[in-house]
Amino acid sequence: MSQKDPCQKQACEIQKCLQANNYVESKCAAVLQEMRKCCARYPKGRSICCSGFEREEREREKLKTISEGIPPPPQ
C-alpha cells in the first residue's frame, strides 16, 4: 500500500483557491505559502506534490548566487 503524500492536502487547497479565483495566483498567496511550509518540512523527493516548489527553490538559489557574484555549484 502506498503512503499518502504529506502535502497533498495543501496541493488540493491550492487547486480549490485557484479555481475559485479565476487562476489569479496573487489571490492565493497564503495557500501557496502553506504549501511551501509543508514542503520545507519534508526531505526533497518525499512529496511528489512538492516537485514544482523544489524546482522553484533551486532556481531562486541559482539567481541569488548569480546576483551575489558567486559561481553556482557544479551539477
C-alpha positions as protocol buffer text, in pm:
chain_id: "A"
residue {
  index: 1
  type: MET
  ca { x: 0 y: 0 z: 0 }
}
residue {
  index: 2
  type: SER
  ca { x: 143 y: 340 z: -95 }
}
residue {
  index: 3
  type: GLN
  ca { x: 181 y: 619 z: 160 }
}
residue {
  index: 4
  type: LYS
  ca { x: -31 y: 930 z: 129 }
}
residue {
  index: 5
  type: ASP
  ca { x: 161 y: 1234 z: 7 }
}
residue {
  index: 6
  type: PRO
  ca { x: 222 y: 1451 z: 316 }
}
residue {
  index: 7
  type: CYS
  ca { x: 147 y: 1775 z: 128 }
}
residue {
  index: 8
  type: GLN
  ca { x: -148 y: 1654 z: -78 }
}
residue {
  index: 9
  type: LYS
  ca { x: -398 y: 1846 z: 136 }
}
residue {
  index: 10
  type: GLN
  ca { x: -215 y: 2175 z: 69 }
}
residue {
  index: 11
  type: ALA
  ca { x: -190 y: 2094 z: -302 }
}
residue {
  index: 12
  type: CYS
  ca { x: -566 y: 2040 z: -318 }
}
residue {
  index: 13
  type: GLU
  ca { x: -622 y: 2368 z: -133 }
}
residue {
  index: 14
  type: ILE
  ca { x: -414 y: 2547 z: -396 }
}
residue {
  index: 15
  type: GLN
  ca { x: -626 y: 2399 z: -675 }
}
residue {
  index: 16
  type: LYS
  ca { x: -951 y: 2496 z: -500 }
}
residue {
  index: 17
  type: CYS
  ca { x: -825 y: 2850 z: -436 }
}
residue {
  index: 18
  type: LEU
  ca { x: -704 y: 2900 z: -792 }
}
residue {
  index: 19
  type: GLN
  ca { x: -1032 y: 2772 z: -937 }
}
residue {
  index: 20
  type: ALA
  ca { x: -1235 y: 2996 z: -705 }
}
residue {
  index: 21
  type: ASN
  ca { x: -1024 y: 3300 z: -801 }
}
residue {
  index: 22
  type: ASN
  ca { x: -1004 y: 3251 z: -1179 }
}
residue {
  index: 23
  type: TYR
  ca { x: -642 y: 3135 z: -1151 }
}
residue {
  index: 24
  type: VAL
  ca { x: -519 y: 3469 z: -1016 }
}
residue {
  index: 25
  type: GLU
  ca { x: -217 y: 3343 z: -823 }
}
residue {
  index: 26
  type: SER
  ca { x: -183 y: 3657 z: -610 }
}
residue {
  index: 27
  type: LYS
  ca { x: -521 y: 3584 z: -451 }
}
residue {
  index: 28
  type: CYS
  ca { x: -389 y: 3250 z: -327 }
}
residue {
  index: 29
  type: ALA
  ca { x: -62 y: 3371 z: -176 }
}
residue {
  index: 30
  type: ALA
  ca { x: -146 y: 3243 z: 174 }
}
residue {
  index: 31
  type: VAL
  ca { x: -234 y: 2896 z: 44 }
}
residue {
  index: 32
  type: LEU
  ca { x: 83 y: 2885 z: -165 }
}
residue {
  index: 33
  type: GLN
  ca { x: 286 y: 2985 z: 142 }
}
residue {
  index: 34
  type: GLU
  ca { x: 131 y: 2699 z: 341 }
}
residue {
  index: 35
  type: MET
  ca { x: 237 y: 2461 z: 64 }
}
residue {
  index: 36
  type: ARG
  ca { x: 593 y: 2595 z: 76 }
}
residue {
  index: 37
  type: LYS
  ca { x: 596 y: 2545 z: 454 }
}
residue {
  index: 38
  type: CYS
  ca { x: 473 y: 2188 z: 415 }
}
residue {
  index: 39
  type: CYS
  ca { x: 736 y: 2112 z: 151 }
}
residue {
  index: 40
  type: ALA
  ca { x: 1010 y: 2256 z: 373 }
}
residue {
  index: 41
  type: ARG
  ca { x: 916 y: 2011 z: 650 }
}
residue {
  index: 42
  type: TYR
  ca { x: 996 y: 1703 z: 440 }
}
residue {
  index: 43
  type: PRO
  ca { x: 1312 y: 1583 z: 264 }
}
residue {
  index: 44
  type: LYS
  ca { x: 1331 y: 1653 z: -108 }
}
residue {
  index: 45
  type: GLY
  ca { x: 1156 y: 1383 z: -304 }
}
residue {
  index: 46
  type: ARG
  ca { x: 928 y: 1278 z: -15 }
}
residue {
  index: 47
  type: SER
  ca { x: 626 y: 1462 z: -158 }
}
residue {
  index: 48
  type: ILE
  ca { x: 554 y: 1442 z: -531 }
}
residue {
  index: 49
  type: CYS
  ca { x: 325 y: 1744 z: -480 }
}
residue {
  index: 50
  type: CYS
  ca { x: 634 y: 1948 z: -384 }
}
residue {
  index: 51
  type: SER
  ca { x: 834 y: 1882 z: -701 }
}
residue {
  index: 52
  type: GLY
  ca { x: 744 y: 2218 z: -858 }
}
residue {
  index: 53
  type: PHE
  ca { x: 820 y: 2404 z: -536 }
}
residue {
  index: 54
  type: GLU
  ca { x: 1156 y: 2227 z: -506 }
}
residue {
  index: 55
  type: ARG
  ca { x: 1240 y: 2331 z: -862 }
}
residue {
  index: 56
  type: GLU
  ca { x: 1132 y: 2688 z: -780 }
}
residue {
  index: 57
  type: GLU
  ca { x: 1364 y: 2688 z: -477 }
}
residue {
  index: 58
  type: ARG
  ca { x: 1661 y: 2565 z: -685 }
}
residue {
  index: 59
  type: GLU
  ca { x: 1600 y: 2844 z: -939 }
}
residue {
  index: 60
  type: ARG
  ca { x: 1574 y: 3102 z: -661 }
}
residue {
  index: 61
  type: GLU
  ca { x: 1907 y: 2983 z: -513 }
}
residue {
  index: 62
  type: LYS
  ca { x: 2070 y: 2993 z: -856 }
}
residue {
  index: 63
  type: LEU
  ca { x: 1956 y: 3352 z: -914 }
}
residue {
  index: 64
  type: LYS
  ca { x: 2072 y: 3452 z: -567 }
}
residue {
  index: 65
  type: THR
  ca { x: 2422 y: 3317 z: -623 }
}
residue {
  index: 66
  type: ILE
  ca { x: 2443 y: 3487 z: -963 }
}
residue {
  index: 67
  type: SER
  ca { x: 2332 y: 3821 z: -817 }
}
residue {
  index: 68
  type: GLU
  ca { x: 2593 y: 3791 z: -541 }
}
residue {
  index: 69
  type: GLY
  ca { x: 2864 y: 3708 z: -792 }
}
residue {
  index: 70
  type: ILE
  ca { x: 2915 y: 3359 z: -654 }
}
residue {
  index: 71
  type: PRO
  ca { x: 2951 y: 3093 z: -922 }
}
residue {
  index: 72
  type: PRO
  ca { x: 2679 y: 2826 z: -900 }
}
residue {
  index: 73
  type: PRO
  ca { x: 2783 y: 2482 z: -772 }
}
residue {
  index: 74
  type: PRO
  ca { x: 2869 y: 2223 z: -1038 }
}
residue {
  index: 75
  type: GLN
  ca { x: 2586 y: 1992 z: -1136 }
}
